[in-house]
Structures are given as structure tokens and as C-alpha cells.
């Protein structure tokens, strides 16, 4: 995900004038004590004042950002959190950001999932200047959480399980549980109402978390709605789109998926079954956490017929040699269930990076599975591509959640 240039202006301005404060009011009702189960550690970073946030965003002279800033009511305090989650049947420590509005009133929670990253330097708990600015949405009256995906932050020693539904959802849900525990520990009041949002890979993680919450019904949470945007929810469909192209500007996406599934499922199929040399041999080292997606793209090729083995382009779905990879693609397609809470999908109509048609097809698959057209909706971000769709989506999602509070 690329942050809109106007959001970058705000990030720069805020970085010039950060300050810390402590204005917690110990009077009033707070969340009852919650047993600590997922929370490992919560470290207070700093606070920001509501008037500062409003004035700095006003300096950007961006109508969409100003629309969000008009909702700001509270000072906020940011925390870096480590928490327990599960990966390949083992308990690990993952990390994320949690921002609280400074009030003793009961507040809902928003979990926001970011777009695809490849380097640890891009992770929310490392690239805090960007993501804590985004967390200013908490000032509108939300506990705002952003997970580092498994494979980044505190778990950067692992290969990230990219576009794996189980671990994408698990990283989100366990951080939400840890945030609930931290709220109790620090004297904040969580109402129990939860919203999910995310863009690009974050849209996929949002949908995976929605499904997981409804399957597992974690204590203390009522999922009100999710608002995923611009994600490749139909993973098999995204692969078919990719294979239909002559060129693609982000070949690292497919390399990331292939490396992830090889690691998660533990199959012995070599990457050379999918990719031509010299790319097959180079891919594992490219995803060592030191390189961004653009840096990895520069080491690959945008020409599909040069990147992939000729046979796989023709025989992926028929040759048993590829059955493990195909099974993983199908297994991680998350559009064949009936949600309870509504799903409000968004997608830019000019998006060719993660094609608009993927959301269109995904919604159709939900309806075929039995969901009503009112339960799963798709809002078009008219004319937006994958880069320009983020900020309009953010405004839409925040306004949606405000209407559902």
C-alpha cells in the first residue's frame, strides 16, 4: 500500500512537533478487570493533543483529511504492544500498535490492517511515524489497533505467512484480545463493540479476521461490521488474473505467496517448479526482511513468460505436480461462507494491481454461498487505482463506523 501524498504531508508536519503528555482522568467507570491471556507487554510511547492533530491536518489543505479531523474529540495515547499468538502450532510473540482516546467513556475498537510490506522497516511498530499518524483516528472515539503481521516486528525471524487466511486472521484477533487486556490494565473502557478495516493485503486480513471472530466468538467482543478494501480475497482468482497478463508491475506478490505457502504447508515442491532461473534460486534471500517490495521487484522481471515456468502457465490446474500449490490457493480463498455481521467492501474501479473484478467476483461468491445482497455490499471508489484509492477508502470507512456506533 502506498500512502497518499497528502497523508505524507501530515506525517511530516506531525513529526516536527510531537510532544508527550499525561492527562488521564482516574475518575469515572472503567473497564472491569480482564484476565491477561494474550498480552505480553504494553509500552506507552507518547501522547498527542486533539487540538494539535486538528491544526496540523488543517495545514495539509486536504478536504478528505479535514473531513476525518472534524470527528476528532479526544487526546490520544499510543502504545507498542507485544502479544501471544500461534503460528505452526507453536506459541510465538507478535507485535502491534494500540492507541487509546483519553476518556473514561466506553469506546469501541477499530482494528486496521495495512497493505503489503516486505521489509521489517515498513512494519507498523518500526515505521511508527507513518502508522501512529494513521492511529490519530482514535481521537474520533475509538481504541485503534494495527497489527504487525507475523513475520514482522517482534516475529521478524519468521517468513511471513502472506495471504494465509488462518495466520492473517490470527494475528489480528489476538492483538485485539491483547488490546482489550491492555485497556483493562491501563484503566481505559472498551465497550466491546469492534470494527475491522484494512486495505490491499489488509483487506484480505480483515476478511480473514471477520471469519475467525464469528467462528471463535472471543469473549468480550461484538463484531459490528468489517470494511475491507482492495484485497485479493479470491486468491485462486487473483492467480488466474496474474497468469492471464503479459506483464505485471509487482511480481513480488506472487513470489511472496509461493514462498509463504511453501513455508506454511511444509511441502517439498521447489520454487523452480513455478519460477524460471535465476529467479527461483534468488527468491528466498530476497524475502529476508531487509528489502522493500519495490527493491524485490527490481530483482525480478515484470514479464510473466520470463518469470514463470512455461508449463505452469498452461498446466497449473491439471498437472499433479502443482496440486499442492493449487490446493493452497483454494484453501486460502475466503469467500465461501455466510457472515453474521455485515461486510462493506470497497474497491477502486481503475485498480489493476489488485483488480476491481476480484472484489466483484468475491461478493458474487458470498451471495452464491447464501449471504444476502444487503449483508455483503461493494462500494465503488470510482476512478481510483490501487495507490489513489486508500485515502477515499479511509474516509468512507471512518464515516461508516461513525454511522454504526
Coordinates of C-alpha atoms in Angstrom, one line a residue:
X1 CA 0.0 0.0 0.0
X2 CA 1.3 3.5 -0.9
X3 CA 0.3 6.3 1.4
X4 CA -1.4 9.2 -0.4
X5 CA 0.9 12.2 -0.8
X6 CA -1.3 14.4 1.3
X7 CA -1.2 12.0 4.2
X8 CA 2.6 12.1 3.9
X9 CA 2.5 15.8 4.3
X10 CA 0.6 15.4 7.5
X11 CA 3.0 12.7 8.7
X12 CA 5.9 15.2 8.1
X13 CA 4.2 18.0 9.9
X14 CA 3.3 15.9 12.9
X15 CA 6.8 14.5 13.2
X16 CA 8.1 18.1 13.6
X17 CA 6.1 18.7 16.7
X18 CA 5.5 15.5 18.7
X19 CA 5.1 16.0 22.4
X20 CA 4.3 13.8 25.4
X21 CA 1.6 14.4 27.9
X22 CA -0.3 12.6 30.6
X23 CA -3.8 13.7 31.3
X24 CA -5.6 10.6 32.3
X25 CA -8.6 11.2 34.5
X26 CA -8.9 8.4 37.1
X27 CA -12.5 9.3 37.9
X28 CA -15.4 7.5 36.4
X29 CA -16.2 4.0 35.4
X30 CA -13.5 1.9 33.6
X31 CA -13.5 -1.5 32.0
X32 CA -13.8 -4.3 34.6
X33 CA -10.6 -6.3 35.2
X34 CA -9.9 -8.7 32.4
X35 CA -7.7 -11.7 32.8
X36 CA -4.4 -11.4 31.0
X37 CA -4.1 -14.1 28.4
X38 CA -2.8 -12.7 25.1
X39 CA -1.0 -9.6 26.3
X40 CA 2.8 -9.9 26.7
X41 CA 3.8 -6.3 27.3
X42 CA 2.4 -2.9 26.6
X43 CA 4.8 0.0 26.4
X44 CA 3.5 3.6 26.4
X45 CA 5.1 5.6 23.6
X46 CA 3.7 9.2 23.8
X47 CA 0.5 11.2 23.5
X48 CA -0.9 13.7 21.2
X49 CA -3.4 16.5 21.8
X50 CA -6.6 16.8 19.9
X51 CA -6.1 20.5 19.0
X52 CA -2.6 19.7 17.7
X53 CA -4.0 17.0 15.5
X54 CA -6.8 19.2 14.1
X55 CA -4.5 22.1 13.3
X56 CA -1.8 20.1 11.7
X57 CA -4.2 18.2 9.5
X58 CA -5.8 21.5 8.5
X59 CA -2.3 22.6 7.3
X60 CA -2.4 19.9 4.7
X61 CA -5.3 21.7 2.9
X62 CA -6.8 18.3 2.0
X63 CA -10.6 18.1 2.2
X64 CA -10.6 14.3 2.8
X65 CA -8.3 14.5 5.7
X66 CA -10.1 17.5 7.1
X67 CA -13.3 15.5 7.0
X68 CA -11.8 13.0 9.3
X69 CA -10.3 15.6 11.6
X70 CA -13.7 17.2 12.1
X71 CA -14.6 14.0 14.0
X72 CA -11.7 14.3 16.5
X73 CA -12.7 14.8 20.1
X74 CA -10.0 13.3 22.4
X75 CA -6.4 13.5 23.1
X76 CA -4.8 10.1 22.4
X77 CA -2.0 7.9 23.8
X78 CA 0.0 5.4 21.8
X79 CA 1.3 2.1 22.9
X80 CA 3.6 -0.5 21.4
X81 CA 2.3 -4.0 22.3
X82 CA 3.8 -7.5 22.2
X83 CA 1.3 -10.3 22.5
X84 CA 1.0 -14.1 22.3
X85 CA -0.3 -15.7 19.2
X86 CA 0.0 -19.1 17.4
X87 CA 2.0 -20.0 14.3
X88 CA 2.5 -23.5 13.0
X89 CA 1.1 -25.0 16.3
X90 CA 3.6 -23.1 18.5
X91 CA 3.1 -20.0 20.6
X92 CA 5.1 -17.0 19.4
X93 CA 5.3 -13.3 20.3
X94 CA 4.0 -10.9 17.8
X95 CA 3.6 -7.1 18.0
X96 CA 1.4 -4.2 17.1
X97 CA 0.3 -0.7 17.9
X98 CA -2.6 0.3 20.2
X99 CA -3.9 3.9 20.5
X100 CA -6.4 4.9 23.2
X101 CA -8.6 8.0 23.3
X102 CA -8.1 9.8 26.6
X103 CA -11.5 9.3 28.2
X104 CA -13.2 7.0 30.7
X105 CA -16.2 6.7 28.5
X106 CA -16.8 3.3 26.9
X107 CA -15.2 3.2 23.4
X108 CA -15.4 0.8 20.5
X109 CA -12.4 -0.7 18.8
X110 CA -11.2 -0.5 15.2
X111 CA -8.5 -2.9 14.0
X112 CA -6.8 -1.6 10.9
X113 CA -4.7 -3.9 8.7
X114 CA -2.2 -2.3 6.4
X115 CA -1.2 -3.2 2.8
X116 CA 1.6 -5.5 1.7
X117 CA 5.0 -4.9 3.1
X118 CA 8.2 -6.9 2.6
X119 CA 10.8 -5.3 4.8
X120 CA 10.8 -5.1 8.5
X121 CA 11.5 -1.4 8.3
X122 CA 7.9 -0.9 6.9
X123 CA 6.2 -2.7 9.8
X124 CA 3.9 -0.6 11.9
X125 CA 5.9 -0.9 15.1
X126 CA 9.1 0.0 13.3
X127 CA 7.7 2.7 10.9
X128 CA 5.8 4.3 13.7
X129 CA 5.9 7.8 12.3
X130 CA 3.5 6.7 9.5
X131 CA 1.3 4.4 11.4
X132 CA 0.9 6.4 14.6
X133 CA -0.3 9.3 12.4
X134 CA -2.9 6.9 11.0
X135 CA -3.8 5.9 14.5
X136 CA -5.0 9.5 15.1
X137 CA -8.4 8.2 14.0
X138 CA -8.6 7.1 17.7
X139 CA -9.3 10.7 18.5
X140 CA -12.7 10.3 17.0
X141 CA -13.5 7.9 19.8
X142 CA -12.0 4.5 19.1
X143 CA -9.4 2.2 20.5
X144 CA -7.4 1.9 17.4
X145 CA -5.1 -1.1 16.8
X146 CA -2.7 -2.0 14.0
X147 CA -1.0 -5.4 14.0
X148 CA 2.4 -6.2 12.6
X149 CA 1.7 -9.3 10.6
X150 CA 3.5 -12.4 11.6
X151 CA 7.0 -12.2 10.1
X152 CA 7.5 -8.5 11.0
X153 CA 8.2 -6.6 14.2
X154 CA 8.6 -8.9 17.2
X155 CA 8.3 -12.0 14.9
X156 CA 10.6 -10.8 12.1
X157 CA 12.7 -14.0 12.4
X158 CA 9.9 -15.9 10.6
X159 CA 8.8 -16.0 7.0
X160 CA 5.6 -14.0 6.8
X161 CA 2.6 -16.3 6.1
X162 CA 1.5 -13.9 3.3
X163 CA -2.1 -14.4 2.1
X164 CA -2.7 -17.3 4.5
X165 CA -6.1 -16.9 6.0
X166 CA -5.5 -18.6 9.3
X167 CA -2.5 -16.6 10.3
X168 CA -3.6 -13.3 8.8
X169 CA -6.8 -13.6 10.9
X170 CA -5.0 -14.9 14.0
X171 CA -2.5 -12.0 14.1
X172 CA -5.5 -9.6 14.1
X173 CA -7.8 -11.3 16.5
X174 CA -5.0 -12.0 19.1
X175 CA -3.9 -8.3 19.0
X176 CA -7.5 -7.2 19.6
X177 CA -7.7 -9.5 22.6
X178 CA -4.4 -8.2 23.9
X179 CA -5.7 -4.6 23.4
X180 CA -8.8 -5.4 25.4
X181 CA -6.5 -6.7 28.2
X182 CA -4.3 -3.6 28.0
X183 CA -7.3 -1.4 28.2
X184 CA -8.3 -3.1 31.4
X185 CA -4.8 -2.9 32.8
X186 CA -4.3 0.8 31.9
X187 CA -7.8 1.9 33.0
X188 CA -9.4 2.5 29.7
X189 CA -13.0 1.5 29.0
X190 CA -13.7 -0.8 26.0
X191 CA -17.3 -1.0 25.1
X192 CA -17.0 -4.5 23.5
X193 CA -18.1 -3.3 20.0
X194 CA -15.5 -4.0 17.3
X195 CA -14.9 -2.9 13.7
X196 CA -12.5 -4.3 11.2
X197 CA -10.8 -2.3 8.4
X198 CA -7.9 -2.8 6.0
X199 CA -6.5 -2.0 2.6
X200 CA -4.9 -4.3 0.0
X201 CA -3.4 -7.2 1.9
X202 CA -5.0 -5.6 4.9
X203 CA -8.4 -6.0 3.2
X204 CA -7.7 -9.7 2.9
X205 CA -6.6 -9.9 6.6
X206 CA -9.7 -8.0 7.6
X207 CA -12.0 -10.6 5.9
X208 CA -9.9 -13.4 7.5
X209 CA -10.3 -11.9 10.9
X210 CA -14.0 -11.3 10.4
X211 CA -14.5 -15.0 9.6
X212 CA -12.3 -16.1 12.6
X213 CA -14.2 -13.8 15.1
X214 CA -17.5 -15.3 14.0
X215 CA -16.2 -18.8 14.2
X216 CA -14.4 -18.5 17.6
X217 CA -16.6 -15.8 19.3
X218 CA -13.8 -14.4 21.6
X219 CA -15.0 -13.2 25.0
X220 CA -15.8 -9.5 25.3
X221 CA -16.2 -8.7 21.6
X222 CA -19.3 -7.9 19.5
X223 CA -18.3 -7.6 15.8
X224 CA -20.4 -4.8 14.4
X225 CA -19.1 -4.7 10.8
X226 CA -16.0 -5.1 8.6
X227 CA -14.9 -2.8 5.8
X228 CA -12.2 -4.5 3.7
X229 CA -10.9 -2.6 0.7
X230 CA -9.0 -3.6 -2.4
X231 CA -7.9 -7.0 -1.3
X232 CA -7.4 -10.2 -3.2
X233 CA -10.0 -12.3 -1.3
X234 CA -10.3 -14.8 -4.1
X235 CA -6.7 -16.0 -4.1
X236 CA -7.3 -18.5 -6.8
X237 CA -9.0 -15.9 -8.9
X238 CA -6.1 -13.5 -8.3
X239 CA -3.6 -16.2 -9.6
X240 CA -5.7 -16.7 -12.7
X241 CA -5.7 -12.9 -13.3
X242 CA -1.9 -12.8 -12.8
X243 CA -1.4 -15.7 -15.2
X244 CA -3.5 -14.0 -17.9
X245 CA -1.2 -11.0 -18.1
X246 CA 1.8 -10.4 -20.3
X247 CA 3.4 -8.1 -17.8
X248 CA 2.7 -7.2 -14.1
X249 CA 4.4 -4.3 -12.2
X250 CA 4.5 -6.1 -8.8
X251 CA 5.8 -9.7 -9.5
X252 CA 7.0 -9.9 -5.9
X253 CA 3.4 -10.5 -4.8
X254 CA 3.3 -14.0 -6.5
X255 CA 6.8 -14.8 -5.2
X256 CA 5.7 -13.8 -1.7
X257 CA 2.7 -16.1 -1.9
X258 CA 4.7 -19.0 -3.2
X259 CA 7.4 -18.7 -0.5
X260 CA 4.7 -18.3 2.1
X261 CA 2.8 -21.4 1.2
X262 CA 5.9 -23.5 0.9
X263 CA 6.8 -22.5 4.5
X264 CA 3.3 -22.7 6.0
X265 CA 2.4 -26.1 4.4
X266 CA 5.8 -27.6 4.5
X267 CA 5.6 -29.2 1.1
X268 CA 8.8 -30.1 -0.7
X269 CA 7.9 -28.7 -4.1
X270 CA 10.8 -26.5 -5.2
X271 CA 10.3 -22.9 -6.2
X272 CA 11.8 -23.9 -9.6
X273 CA 8.5 -25.7 -10.4
X274 CA 6.9 -22.3 -10.5
X275 CA 9.7 -19.9 -11.4
X276 CA 12.4 -19.8 -14.0
X277 CA 16.0 -19.2 -13.1
X278 CA 17.7 -17.1 -12.0
X279 CA 14.5 -16.0 -10.1
X280 CA 13.7 -19.3 -8.4
X281 CA 17.0 -19.5 -6.6
X282 CA 17.0 -15.8 -5.7
X283 CA 13.6 -15.5 -4.2
X284 CA 14.2 -16.9 -0.6
X285 CA 17.1 -14.4 0.0
X286 CA 15.0 -11.6 -1.4
X287 CA 12.5 -12.0 1.4
X288 CA 15.0 -11.8 4.3
X289 CA 13.2 -8.7 5.7
X290 CA 15.8 -6.2 4.5
X291 CA 14.2 -5.3 1.2
X292 CA 11.0 -3.5 0.3
X293 CA 8.6 -4.7 -2.3
X294 CA 10.0 -2.3 -4.9
X295 CA 13.5 -3.5 -4.2
X296 CA 12.4 -7.1 -4.7
X297 CA 10.6 -6.2 -7.9
X298 CA 13.8 -4.7 -9.2
X299 CA 15.5 -8.2 -8.8
X300 CA 12.7 -10.0 -10.7
X301 CA 11.1 -9.3 -14.0
X302 CA 7.7 -7.9 -14.9
X303 CA 7.5 -10.2 -18.0
X304 CA 5.3 -13.1 -16.9
X305 CA 6.6 -15.5 -19.5
X306 CA 10.1 -14.9 -18.3
X307 CA 9.3 -15.1 -14.6
X308 CA 7.2 -18.3 -14.6
X309 CA 7.9 -21.7 -16.0
X310 CA 6.1 -22.1 -19.4
X311 CA 4.5 -25.4 -18.3
X312 CA 2.8 -23.9 -15.2
X313 CA 1.1 -21.2 -17.3
X314 CA -0.6 -23.9 -19.2
X315 CA -1.0 -26.9 -16.9
X316 CA -1.3 -25.5 -13.4
X317 CA -4.8 -26.9 -12.8
X318 CA -4.3 -30.2 -14.5
X319 CA -0.7 -31.4 -13.7
X320 CA -0.5 -33.2 -10.3
X321 CA 2.9 -31.6 -9.9
X322 CA 1.2 -28.4 -9.0
X323 CA -1.5 -29.8 -6.8
X324 CA -0.1 -28.6 -3.5
X325 CA 0.2 -25.0 -4.8
X326 CA -3.3 -25.1 -6.2
X327 CA -4.8 -26.6 -3.0
X328 CA -3.2 -23.8 -1.0
X329 CA -4.6 -21.1 -3.3
X330 CA -8.1 -22.6 -3.0
X331 CA -7.8 -23.2 0.8
X332 CA -6.9 -19.5 1.3
X333 CA -9.7 -18.1 -0.8
X334 CA -12.2 -16.8 1.8
X335 CA -15.4 -16.1 0.0
X336 CA -17.4 -19.3 0.6
X337 CA -19.1 -18.6 3.9
X338 CA -22.1 -16.7 5.3
X339 CA -21.1 -13.9 7.6
X340 CA -23.3 -12.7 10.5
X341 CA -22.1 -9.2 10.8
X342 CA -22.2 -7.1 7.6
X343 CA -19.3 -6.8 5.2
X344 CA -18.9 -3.4 3.5
X345 CA -16.4 -3.9 0.7
X346 CA -14.7 -1.1 -1.2
X347 CA -12.5 -1.1 -4.3
X348 CA -11.1 1.3 -6.9
X349 CA -12.7 0.8 -10.3
X350 CA -9.4 1.6 -12.0
X351 CA -7.3 -0.8 -9.9
X352 CA -5.3 -3.2 -11.9
X353 CA -2.7 -4.1 -9.2
X354 CA -5.4 -6.0 -7.2
X355 CA -8.1 -6.0 -9.8
X356 CA -11.5 -4.5 -9.1
X357 CA -13.0 -7.7 -10.6
X358 CA -11.7 -9.7 -7.6
X359 CA -14.0 -7.8 -5.2
X360 CA -16.8 -8.0 -7.7
X361 CA -16.4 -11.8 -8.0
X362 CA -15.8 -12.2 -4.3
X363 CA -19.1 -10.6 -3.5
X364 CA -20.9 -12.8 -6.0
X365 CA -19.3 -15.8 -4.3
X366 CA -20.6 -14.7 -0.9
X367 CA -24.1 -14.4 -2.3
X368 CA -23.8 -17.8 -4.0
X369 CA -22.9 -19.2 -0.7
X370 CA -26.1 -17.9 0.8
X371 CA -25.3 -14.3 2.0
X372 CA -27.8 -11.7 1.1
X373 CA -27.0 -8.8 -1.2
X374 CA -27.6 -6.4 1.8
X375 CA -25.2 -8.3 4.1
X376 CA -22.3 -8.1 1.7
X377 CA -22.1 -4.9 -0.3
X378 CA -19.5 -3.4 -2.6
X379 CA -18.9 0.4 -2.9
X380 CA -17.0 1.5 -6.0
X381 CA -14.2 4.0 -5.5
X382 CA -14.8 5.5 -8.9
X383 CA -11.7 6.1 -10.9
X384 CA -9.3 5.1 -8.1
X385 CA -6.4 2.8 -8.7
X386 CA -4.5 0.8 -6.1
X387 CA -2.5 3.8 -4.9
X388 CA -5.1 6.6 -5.1
X389 CA -7.9 4.5 -3.5
X390 CA -6.5 4.5 0.0
X391 CA -7.5 7.9 1.3
X392 CA -11.0 7.9 -0.1
X393 CA -11.5 4.5 1.4
X394 CA -10.2 5.6 4.8
X395 CA -12.8 8.5 4.8
X396 CA -15.6 6.2 3.7
X397 CA -14.7 3.6 6.4
X398 CA -14.5 6.1 9.3
X399 CA -17.8 7.6 8.3
X400 CA -19.4 4.2 8.0
X401 CA -18.2 3.2 11.5
X402 CA -19.5 6.5 12.9
X403 CA -22.9 5.7 11.5
X404 CA -22.9 2.3 13.1
X405 CA -21.7 3.3 16.6

